[in-house]
Coordinates of C-alpha atoms and ligand atoms in Angstrom, one line a residue:
M569 CA 4.4 7.1 -35.0
S570 CA 0.7 7.3 -35.8
S571 CA -1.2 10.0 -34.0
K572 CA -4.5 8.0 -33.9
F573 CA -5.1 5.3 -31.3
D574 CA -8.1 3.3 -30.1
V575 CA -6.9 4.0 -26.5
V576 CA -4.5 6.6 -25.0
V577 CA -3.6 6.0 -21.4
I578 CA -2.2 9.0 -19.5
G579 CA 0.0 7.6 -16.6
G580 CA 2.1 4.5 -16.5
G581 CA 1.7 3.3 -12.9
P582 CA 0.1 0.0 -12.0
A583 CA -3.3 1.3 -13.0
G584 CA -2.2 2.8 -16.3
Y585 CA 0.4 0.3 -17.6
V586 CA -1.9 -2.6 -16.8
A587 CA -4.8 -0.9 -18.6
A588 CA -2.5 -0.3 -21.6
I589 CA -1.3 -3.9 -21.7
R590 CA -4.8 -5.4 -21.4
A591 CA -6.2 -3.0 -24.0
A592 CA -3.4 -4.0 -26.5
Q593 CA -4.0 -7.7 -25.6
N594 CA -7.6 -7.0 -26.6
G595 CA -6.5 -5.9 -30.0
L596 CA -6.9 -2.2 -29.5
S597 CA -4.1 0.1 -30.7
T598 CA -2.8 1.7 -27.5
A599 CA -0.4 4.3 -26.4
C600 CA 0.7 4.9 -22.8
I601 CA 2.1 8.3 -21.9
D602 CA 4.2 8.4 -18.7
A603 CA 6.1 11.3 -17.2
W604 CA 8.3 9.5 -14.6
V605 CA 12.0 9.9 -15.0
G606 CA 14.4 7.6 -13.0
S607 CA 17.5 8.7 -11.1
D608 CA 19.5 8.0 -14.3
D609 CA 17.4 10.7 -16.1
K610 CA 15.8 8.0 -18.3
P611 CA 12.1 7.3 -18.6
S612 CA 10.9 4.9 -15.9
P613 CA 7.3 3.7 -16.4
G614 CA 5.8 1.9 -13.4
G615 CA 4.6 4.9 -11.5
T616 CA 4.8 5.4 -7.7
C617 CA 4.5 1.7 -7.1
L618 CA 7.6 0.6 -8.9
N619 CA 9.7 3.7 -8.6
A620 CA 9.0 5.1 -5.1
G621 CA 6.3 3.0 -3.4
C622 CA 5.4 -0.7 -3.1
I623 CA 8.6 -2.2 -4.6
P624 CA 11.5 -0.1 -3.1
S625 CA 9.8 -0.1 0.3
K626 CA 9.5 -3.9 0.2
A627 CA 13.1 -4.2 -0.9
L628 CA 14.3 -2.1 2.1
L629 CA 11.8 -3.9 4.5
E630 CA 13.3 -7.2 3.4
S631 CA 17.0 -6.0 3.8
S632 CA 16.4 -4.3 7.1
E633 CA 14.5 -7.3 8.5
L634 CA 17.4 -9.6 7.5
Y635 CA 19.9 -7.2 9.2
H636 CA 17.7 -7.1 12.3
R637 CA 17.4 -10.9 12.4
A638 CA 21.1 -11.4 11.8
R639 CA 21.9 -9.2 14.7
H640 CA 19.2 -10.3 17.2
E641 CA 17.7 -13.6 16.2
F642 CA 20.3 -15.7 14.4
S643 CA 21.9 -16.7 17.7
T644 CA 18.6 -18.3 18.7
H645 CA 18.9 -20.6 15.7
G646 CA 22.5 -21.5 16.8
I647 CA 24.1 -19.4 14.1
R648 CA 27.1 -17.5 15.3
L649 CA 28.2 -14.5 13.3
G650 CA 31.0 -12.1 13.8
E651 CA 30.0 -8.5 14.2
V652 CA 27.2 -7.8 11.8
G653 CA 27.8 -4.6 9.9
L654 CA 25.6 -2.3 7.8
D655 CA 26.5 -1.3 4.3
L656 CA 23.6 1.1 3.6
A657 CA 25.0 2.1 0.2
A658 CA 24.9 -1.5 -0.9
M659 CA 21.4 -1.9 0.5
Q660 CA 20.2 1.1 -1.4
A661 CA 22.0 0.0 -4.5
R662 CA 20.2 -3.4 -4.3
K663 CA 16.9 -1.6 -4.0
D664 CA 17.6 0.7 -6.9
A665 CA 18.6 -2.3 -9.1
I666 CA 15.3 -4.0 -8.4
V667 CA 13.4 -0.9 -9.3
S668 CA 15.3 -0.4 -12.5
Q669 CA 14.9 -4.1 -13.5
L670 CA 11.2 -4.0 -12.9
C671 CA 10.7 -0.6 -14.7
G672 CA 12.7 -2.0 -17.6
G673 CA 10.4 -5.0 -17.5
I674 CA 7.4 -2.7 -18.1
Q675 CA 9.2 -1.3 -21.2
G676 CA 9.7 -4.9 -22.4
L677 CA 6.0 -5.8 -21.8
F678 CA 5.0 -2.6 -23.7
K679 CA 7.2 -3.7 -26.6
A680 CA 5.9 -7.3 -26.6
N681 CA 2.3 -6.2 -26.5
K682 CA 2.9 -3.4 -29.1
V683 CA 1.9 -0.6 -26.7
S684 CA 3.4 2.7 -27.9
S685 CA 5.3 3.9 -24.9
L686 CA 5.5 7.7 -24.8
A687 CA 7.8 9.4 -22.3
G688 CA 6.5 12.8 -21.3
H689 CA 3.4 14.6 -20.2
G690 CA -0.2 14.1 -21.4
R691 CA -3.0 16.6 -21.2
L692 CA -6.6 15.9 -22.1
L693 CA -8.2 18.3 -24.6
P694 CA -11.8 18.5 -25.6
G695 CA -13.1 15.9 -28.1
N696 CA -10.9 13.1 -26.9
K697 CA -7.7 14.7 -28.1
V698 CA -4.5 14.4 -26.0
E699 CA -1.6 16.8 -26.1
F700 CA 1.6 14.8 -25.6
R701 CA 4.6 16.8 -24.5
P702 CA 7.7 14.6 -24.8
H703 CA 10.6 15.2 -22.3
A704 CA 12.5 16.4 -25.3
G705 CA 11.1 17.7 -28.5
E706 CA 7.9 19.3 -29.8
P707 CA 4.4 18.7 -28.5
Q708 CA 2.2 16.3 -30.5
L709 CA -1.5 16.0 -30.9
L710 CA -2.9 12.5 -30.4
E711 CA -6.5 11.4 -31.2
A712 CA -8.1 8.6 -29.4
E713 CA -11.4 6.7 -29.4
H714 CA -11.0 6.4 -25.6
V715 CA -8.7 8.1 -23.1
I716 CA -7.9 6.5 -19.7
L717 CA -6.6 8.9 -17.0
A718 CA -4.3 7.2 -14.5
T719 CA -2.1 10.0 -13.1
G720 CA -2.0 8.6 -9.6
S721 CA -1.3 10.5 -6.4
V722 CA 1.4 12.5 -4.6
P723 CA 2.3 12.8 -0.9
T724 CA 0.3 15.3 1.2
E725 CA 2.4 18.1 2.6
L726 CA 1.8 19.6 6.1
K727 CA 1.5 23.4 5.6
S728 CA 3.3 24.0 8.8
L729 CA 6.1 21.7 7.9
P730 CA 6.9 21.8 4.2
F731 CA 9.1 19.1 2.6
D732 CA 12.7 20.3 2.2
G733 CA 14.1 17.0 0.9
Q734 CA 16.7 17.0 3.7
R735 CA 15.3 17.1 7.2
V736 CA 11.6 17.0 6.3
V737 CA 11.0 14.3 3.7
D738 CA 8.1 12.4 2.1
S739 CA 8.1 8.7 1.5
S740 CA 10.4 9.0 -1.5
G741 CA 13.0 10.9 0.6
A742 CA 12.7 8.3 3.3
L743 CA 13.4 5.5 0.8
A744 CA 16.6 7.2 -0.2
F745 CA 18.3 8.2 3.1
S746 CA 22.1 7.8 2.6
A747 CA 22.7 7.5 6.4
V748 CA 20.6 6.1 9.2
P749 CA 19.0 9.1 11.1
R750 CA 19.8 9.0 14.8
R751 CA 16.5 10.5 15.9
L752 CA 13.7 10.0 13.4
G753 CA 10.2 11.4 13.6
V754 CA 7.4 9.9 11.7
I755 CA 4.2 11.9 11.4
G756 CA 1.3 9.5 10.6
A757 CA 1.0 5.9 11.7
G758 CA -0.7 4.8 8.5
V759 CA 0.7 2.0 6.2
I760 CA 3.5 4.1 4.8
G761 CA 4.6 5.6 8.2
L762 CA 4.7 2.2 9.9
E763 CA 6.6 0.5 7.0
L764 CA 9.2 3.2 6.7
G765 CA 9.4 3.8 10.4
S766 CA 10.1 0.0 10.8
V767 CA 12.8 0.1 8.2
W768 CA 14.8 2.8 9.9
R769 CA 14.1 1.4 13.4
R770 CA 15.6 -1.9 12.4
L771 CA 18.6 -0.2 11.0
G772 CA 19.2 1.6 14.3
A773 CA 17.2 4.9 14.4
E774 CA 15.3 6.0 17.5
V775 CA 11.9 6.3 16.0
T776 CA 9.0 8.4 17.4
V777 CA 5.7 8.0 15.6
L778 CA 3.1 10.8 16.1
E779 CA -0.5 9.8 15.1
T780 CA -3.5 12.1 15.4
M781 CA -6.1 9.3 15.8
D782 CA -6.7 7.9 19.3
R783 CA -6.9 4.3 18.1
F784 CA -3.9 2.6 16.5
L785 CA -4.6 1.5 12.9
F786 CA -8.2 2.6 13.1
M787 CA -9.0 1.0 9.7
A788 CA -8.0 -2.5 10.9
D789 CA -9.9 -4.9 13.1
G790 CA -9.4 -3.7 16.7
Q791 CA -8.1 -7.0 18.1
I792 CA -5.5 -7.2 15.3
A793 CA -4.5 -3.6 15.6
K794 CA -4.0 -4.0 19.4
E795 CA -1.7 -7.0 18.8
A796 CA 0.2 -5.2 16.1
E797 CA 0.6 -2.1 18.4
R798 CA 2.0 -4.4 21.1
Q799 CA 4.5 -5.9 18.8
F800 CA 5.7 -2.6 17.3
R801 CA 6.1 -1.1 20.8
R802 CA 8.2 -4.1 21.8
Q803 CA 10.4 -3.4 18.7
G804 CA 11.1 0.0 20.1
L805 CA 8.8 2.2 18.0
D806 CA 7.8 5.1 20.3
I807 CA 4.2 5.5 19.3
H808 CA 2.1 8.5 20.4
L809 CA -1.6 8.3 19.7
G810 CA -4.0 11.2 19.8
A811 CA -1.0 13.4 18.9
R812 CA -1.6 16.0 16.3
V813 CA 1.5 17.7 14.9
Q814 CA 0.9 21.4 14.8
S815 CA 4.2 22.7 13.6
G816 CA 7.9 22.1 13.1
E817 CA 10.8 24.5 13.5
H818 CA 14.1 24.0 12.0
G819 CA 16.9 24.4 14.5
K820 CA 20.7 24.0 14.3
D821 CA 20.7 20.3 15.1
G822 CA 17.3 19.1 13.9
V823 CA 13.6 19.8 13.7
R824 CA 11.5 20.7 16.7
L825 CA 8.1 19.2 16.3
R826 CA 5.2 20.6 18.4
Y827 CA 2.2 18.3 18.9
D828 CA -0.9 18.5 21.0
D829 CA -2.6 15.6 22.7
R830 CA -5.1 15.3 25.6
Q831 CA -2.4 16.1 28.1
G832 CA -1.5 19.4 26.4
S833 CA 1.2 20.7 24.1
H834 CA 4.6 18.9 23.7
E835 CA 7.8 19.3 21.8
I836 CA 10.3 16.8 20.6
E837 CA 13.5 17.2 18.6
V838 CA 14.4 14.9 15.8
D839 CA 17.2 14.9 13.2
Q840 CA 14.9 14.0 10.4
V841 CA 11.2 13.7 10.0
I842 CA 9.1 11.6 7.6
V843 CA 5.7 13.2 6.9
A844 CA 3.4 10.3 6.0
V845 CA 0.0 11.9 6.5
G846 CA -1.6 10.6 3.4
R847 CA -1.6 11.1 -0.4
R848 CA -3.7 13.3 -2.6
P849 CA -4.9 12.7 -6.2
W850 CA -2.6 14.3 -8.9
T851 CA -4.3 16.1 -11.8
D852 CA -2.1 19.2 -12.1
G853 CA -1.9 20.2 -15.8
L854 CA -3.9 17.1 -16.9
L855 CA -7.3 18.5 -17.8
D856 CA -8.2 21.3 -20.2
P857 CA -11.2 22.9 -18.5
L858 CA -13.3 22.4 -21.6
A859 CA -12.6 18.6 -21.6
G860 CA -15.6 18.1 -19.4
V861 CA -14.0 15.9 -16.7
A862 CA -15.3 16.8 -13.2
L863 CA -13.4 16.5 -9.9
D864 CA -15.1 15.8 -6.6
E865 CA -14.6 18.1 -3.6
R866 CA -11.4 16.3 -2.5
G867 CA -9.8 16.6 -6.0
F868 CA -10.4 13.0 -7.2
I869 CA -11.7 12.6 -10.7
K870 CA -15.4 11.7 -10.5
V871 CA -16.2 8.3 -11.8
D872 CA -19.1 5.8 -11.7
E873 CA -18.6 2.1 -10.6
H874 CA -17.1 1.3 -14.0
C875 CA -14.7 4.2 -13.9
R876 CA -16.4 6.4 -16.5
T877 CA -15.8 10.1 -15.9
T878 CA -18.2 12.9 -16.7
A879 CA -16.8 13.2 -20.2
A880 CA -17.8 10.7 -23.0
N881 CA -15.3 8.0 -23.7
V882 CA -12.9 9.3 -20.9
W883 CA -12.2 6.9 -18.1
A884 CA -10.2 7.3 -14.9
I885 CA -8.6 4.6 -12.7
G886 CA -6.2 4.1 -9.8
D887 CA -5.2 6.6 -7.0
V888 CA -6.7 9.5 -9.0
V889 CA -10.2 8.2 -8.3
R890 CA -12.1 7.2 -5.2
G891 CA -11.4 4.0 -3.3
P892 CA -8.3 2.7 -1.5
M893 CA -5.0 3.9 -2.8
L894 CA -3.6 0.5 -3.5
A895 CA -1.7 -0.8 -6.6
H896 CA -3.9 -3.9 -7.0
K897 CA -7.1 -1.9 -6.9
G898 CA -5.8 0.4 -9.7
S899 CA -4.6 -2.6 -11.8
E900 CA -8.0 -4.3 -11.5
E901 CA -9.7 -1.1 -12.5
G902 CA -7.3 -0.9 -15.5
V903 CA -8.3 -4.5 -16.5
M904 CA -12.0 -3.7 -16.1
V905 CA -11.9 -0.6 -18.3
A906 CA -9.7 -2.2 -21.0
D907 CA -12.1 -5.2 -21.2
L908 CA -15.2 -3.0 -21.3
L909 CA -13.6 -1.0 -24.1
A910 CA -13.2 -4.3 -26.1
G911 CA -16.9 -5.1 -25.5
Q912 CA -16.1 -7.7 -22.9
Y913 CA -17.3 -8.1 -19.3
G914 CA -15.6 -5.9 -16.7
H915 CA -16.2 -5.5 -13.0
V916 CA -14.3 -4.7 -9.8
N917 CA -15.5 -6.2 -6.6
Y918 CA -14.8 -3.2 -4.3
A919 CA -16.0 -5.1 -1.3
N920 CA -13.2 -7.6 -1.7
I921 CA -10.0 -5.7 -1.9
P922 CA -7.2 -7.0 0.4
S923 CA -5.1 -4.7 2.5
V924 CA -1.6 -5.5 3.6
I925 CA 1.0 -3.8 5.8
Y926 CA 4.4 -5.3 5.3
T927 CA 5.8 -4.7 8.7
A928 CA 7.1 -7.6 10.9
P929 CA 4.7 -9.1 11.8
E930 CA 2.7 -8.4 8.7
I931 CA -0.9 -7.3 8.9
A932 CA -3.4 -8.2 6.3
W933 CA -7.2 -8.2 6.1
I934 CA -10.2 -8.6 3.8
G935 CA -13.8 -7.9 4.4
Q936 CA -15.4 -6.3 7.4
T937 CA -13.9 -5.8 10.9
E938 CA -15.6 -6.8 14.1
E939 CA -16.3 -3.1 14.8
E940 CA -18.0 -2.7 11.5
L941 CA -20.2 -5.7 12.0
K942 CA -21.2 -4.5 15.5
Q943 CA -22.1 -1.1 14.1
A944 CA -24.1 -2.7 11.3
G945 CA -25.9 -4.9 13.8
T946 CA -24.9 -8.1 11.9
A947 CA -25.0 -11.3 13.9
Y948 CA -21.6 -12.9 13.6
K949 CA -19.4 -15.7 14.9
T950 CA -15.7 -15.3 15.7
G951 CA -12.8 -17.7 15.4
T952 CA -9.2 -17.0 16.3
F953 CA -6.0 -18.9 16.3
N954 CA -2.6 -17.8 17.7
F955 CA 0.5 -18.4 15.7
A956 CA 2.1 -19.5 19.0
A957 CA 0.4 -22.8 18.4
S958 CA 1.6 -23.1 14.8
G959 CA 4.4 -25.6 14.3
R960 CA 5.6 -23.8 11.2
A961 CA 5.6 -20.4 12.8
K962 CA 7.5 -21.8 15.8
A963 CA 10.1 -23.3 13.4
M964 CA 10.4 -19.9 11.8
D965 CA 10.8 -18.3 15.2
Q966 CA 8.0 -15.9 14.2
A967 CA 5.1 -17.1 16.3
A968 CA 3.7 -13.7 17.3
G969 CA 0.2 -12.7 16.2
L970 CA -3.1 -14.4 15.3
V971 CA -5.6 -15.2 12.6
K972 CA -9.2 -14.0 13.2
I973 CA -12.2 -15.0 11.1
L974 CA -15.6 -13.5 11.2
A975 CA -18.5 -15.4 9.8
D976 CA -22.3 -14.8 9.6
A977 CA -24.0 -16.3 12.6
H978 CA -26.9 -17.5 10.4
T979 CA -25.5 -18.4 7.0
D980 CA -21.8 -19.1 8.1
A981 CA -20.6 -17.0 5.1
L982 CA -17.2 -15.5 5.6
L983 CA -17.5 -11.8 6.5
G984 CA -13.9 -10.9 7.3
V985 CA -10.5 -12.4 7.7
H986 CA -7.8 -10.5 9.7
I987 CA -4.3 -11.6 10.2
C988 CA -1.4 -10.2 12.2
G989 CA 1.6 -12.6 11.8
P990 CA 4.3 -14.1 9.6
M991 CA 3.6 -13.8 5.9
A992 CA 0.1 -12.4 6.5
G993 CA 0.2 -10.8 3.1
E994 CA 0.6 -14.2 1.5
L995 CA -1.9 -15.9 3.7
I996 CA -4.7 -13.4 3.0
G997 CA -4.8 -14.7 -0.6
E998 CA -6.7 -17.8 0.5
A999 CA -9.2 -15.7 2.3
V1000 CA -9.6 -13.3 -0.7
L1001 CA -10.3 -16.3 -3.0
A1002 CA -12.7 -17.9 -0.4
M1003 CA -14.7 -14.7 -0.1
E1004 CA -14.7 -14.1 -3.8
F1005 CA -16.3 -17.5 -4.1
Q1006 CA -18.7 -16.7 -1.2
A1007 CA -17.3 -19.5 0.9
T1008 CA -18.5 -20.3 4.4
A1009 CA -16.3 -21.0 7.4
E1010 CA -17.2 -24.6 7.0
D1011 CA -15.8 -24.6 3.4
L1012 CA -12.5 -23.5 4.9
Q1013 CA -12.8 -26.1 7.7
R1014 CA -13.3 -28.9 5.1
T1015 CA -10.4 -27.7 2.9
I1016 CA -7.2 -29.6 3.4
H1017 CA -4.2 -27.4 4.4
A1018 CA -0.7 -28.8 4.1
H1019 CA 1.2 -29.5 7.2
P1020 CA 3.3 -27.9 8.5
T1021 CA 2.4 -24.6 6.9
L1022 CA 1.3 -21.2 8.2
T1023 CA -2.0 -21.8 6.3
E1024 CA -3.0 -24.2 9.0
A1025 CA -3.5 -21.2 11.2
V1026 CA -6.2 -20.0 8.8
H1027 CA -7.7 -23.5 8.9
E1028 CA -7.7 -23.6 12.7
A1029 CA -9.2 -20.1 12.9
A1030 CA -12.0 -21.3 10.6
L1031 CA -12.5 -24.4 12.9
S1032 CA -12.5 -22.1 15.9
V1033 CA -15.5 -20.2 14.5
D1034 CA -17.5 -23.3 15.4
K1035 CA -15.5 -24.1 18.5
R1036 CA -13.8 -27.1 16.7
A1037 CA -10.2 -26.0 16.6
I1038 CA -7.9 -29.0 17.2
H1039 CA -4.7 -27.3 18.3
A1040 CA -6.3 -24.8 20.6
I1041 CA -8.6 -24.8 23.6
N1042 CA -12.1 -23.7 22.3
R1043 CA -13.7 -21.1 24.4
Ligands
FAD1916 P1 0.9 6.0 -9.8 O1 1.6 4.8 -9.4 O2 1.1 7.2 -8.9 O3 1.3 6.3 -11.3 C1 0.9 7.5 -11.9 C2 1.9 7.8 -13.1 O4 1.4 8.8 -13.9 C3 3.3 8.3 -12.6 O5 4.3 7.6 -13.3 C4 3.3 9.8 -12.9 O6 4.6 10.3 -13.2 C5 2.4 9.7 -14.2 N1 1.8 11.0 -14.5 C6 1.1 11.9 -13.7 N2 0.7 12.9 -14.4 C7 1.0 12.7 -15.7 C8 0.7 13.4 -16.9 N3 0.0 14.5 -17.0 N4 1.2 12.8 -18.0 C9 1.9 11.7 -18.0 N5 2.2 11.0 -16.9 C10 1.7 11.5 -15.8 N6 0.2 0.0 -2.7 C11 0.0 -1.4 -2.6 O7 -0.9 -1.9 -3.1 N7 0.9 -2.1 -1.9 C12 2.0 -1.6 -1.3 O8 2.8 -2.3 -0.7 C13 2.2 -0.2 -1.4 N8 3.3 0.4 -0.8 C14 3.5 1.7 -1.0 C15 4.6 2.3 -0.4 C16 4.9 3.6 -0.5 C17 6.1 4.3 0.1 C18 4.0 4.4 -1.3 C19 4.2 5.9 -1.5 C20 2.8 3.9 -1.9 C21 2.6 2.5 -1.7 N9 1.5 1.9 -2.3 C22 1.3 0.6 -2.1 C23 0.5 2.7 -3.0 C24 0.7 2.5 -4.5 O9 2.0 2.9 -4.9 C25 -0.3 3.3 -5.3 O10 -1.6 2.9 -4.9 C26 -0.2 3.0 -6.8 O11 1.1 3.3 -7.3 C27 -1.2 3.8 -7.6 O12 -1.1 3.5 -8.9 P2 -1.6 4.5 -10.0 O13 -1.2 3.8 -11.3 O14 -3.0 5.0 -9.8 O15 -0.7 5.8 -9.9
AMP1917 P1 -2.5 6.9 5.5 O1 -3.7 7.8 5.0 O2 -2.8 5.5 5.6 O3 -1.3 7.2 4.7 O4 -2.2 7.5 6.9 C1 -1.9 8.8 7.3 C2 -2.0 8.9 8.8 O5 -1.5 10.2 9.2 C3 -3.4 8.8 9.3 O6 -3.5 7.8 10.3 C4 -3.7 10.2 9.9 O7 -4.6 10.1 11.0 C5 -2.3 10.7 10.3 N1 -2.2 12.1 10.3 C6 -2.7 13.1 9.5 N2 -2.4 14.3 9.8 C7 -1.6 14.2 11.0 C8 -0.9 15.2 11.9 N3 -1.0 16.5 11.6 N4 -0.3 14.7 12.9 C9 -0.2 13.3 13.2 N5 -0.8 12.4 12.4 C10 -1.5 12.8 11.3

């Protein structure tokens, strides 16, 4: 192996592996160092996303939703089953197989694009040199014209309740339970807490969610968050808002969690607890102090809008830099940097990054919330459409939720699209494209949407912005 590259990427998650592939496509000699090791002790590029995040969580969300529907909803469709049983080991094995197929896919893509895939740890040294420490063997010194740092993030631990991998687990532990907990505590009602709480609730756990904020899903549009909260409570998630967990004590039969809210101090006992209070950037062992890469006060690598760090020819992308911790955000930063390195145009539109929560119903949004528009003093129009009036949603027996569209009162430009309902994560794609093209509500109104599809709900919400919805009473 040559030790000189145009580009060395450290970290092979969705930010790093995408940057490496695009750099190689652009004709740059590229290496990608990744430290992840799979459960089979083999290198497993793909980062948190493929190994312990987006993909395994969606696999379990899908399986648990099917289990739930088979038990509780199939009879509505006139489908009679015998007793529906749970084979959790098979469910987990299916998830693991998907993960290993996709991680193997990354290896295949590296090979096809001639990216040198290096399994082990990378450390940035001064002068654009990288120390590569393979999992087995001697360290090597690599030289690079450019280095891209993409080392991602790790779960935040509560000091008062450290992870023990058994009773107190992070998201990785919660994706790997080998038995359904009877009483499950979830600390943090963010995306990860809600998705994993939903998985285990559907599989039979009693789930108590403790969230420190007073407002449910404070980052989402208030009306959408309210609808989602209503649905989750109906599903049996016991959600406590304004509840800050102070400590946890291990007992004989479980963990006693003490939390404070406005009413005072409370205790609950659970068998297992998922701590999902956020993630922090991961740079341990990555940076030689003389390499010149600065961190901000929260530990993220400091970058400009093009992901340049404070060191010449060193770039950083993904969860390890500012911005939402989302796989697609990191991937787009990877594409931007790789294109800039090849002398091409590169840009990320940070104002237009979709968010999706893959619960049932799903929640997805793009752009500004009604609360943000109010605060900014922007004059806006609102259109909503309930899935209850969507033929397709009815046929699917998933007619809960709504689409909400916010448009500028003067120019009609789309300012935000917010969805709580079936396949919201797919539906939001239309809105992302529309907003990227600076479409107006009228553009959506005049776009033909196939019937009967869920996309008609987006169409009707756009019509409703101007009180012209056909399948709803305009107020
Ligand atoms: P990572 O994916 O964390 O990858 C970093 C890689 O770098 C890792 O493989 C790590 O081992 C390696 N590494 C670290 N240090 C070194 C070093 N010194 N040398 C070599 N390698 C190193 N996002 C979404 O967009 N959609 C979702 O549905 C979603 N679901 C999620 C569900 C869960 C349970 C979790 C935990 C996260 C989820 N996320 C989701 C977030 C998403 O996983 C992250 O935003 C994304 O993985 C970040 O990508 P990244 O490439 O920056 O970092
Ligand atoms: P996210 O950042 O989306 O992963 O969400 C993490 C959630 O955990 C946020 O909604 C936080 O408000 C919440 N949170 C953080 N610390 C605590 C705590 N000690 N007790 C309860 N909730 C917490």
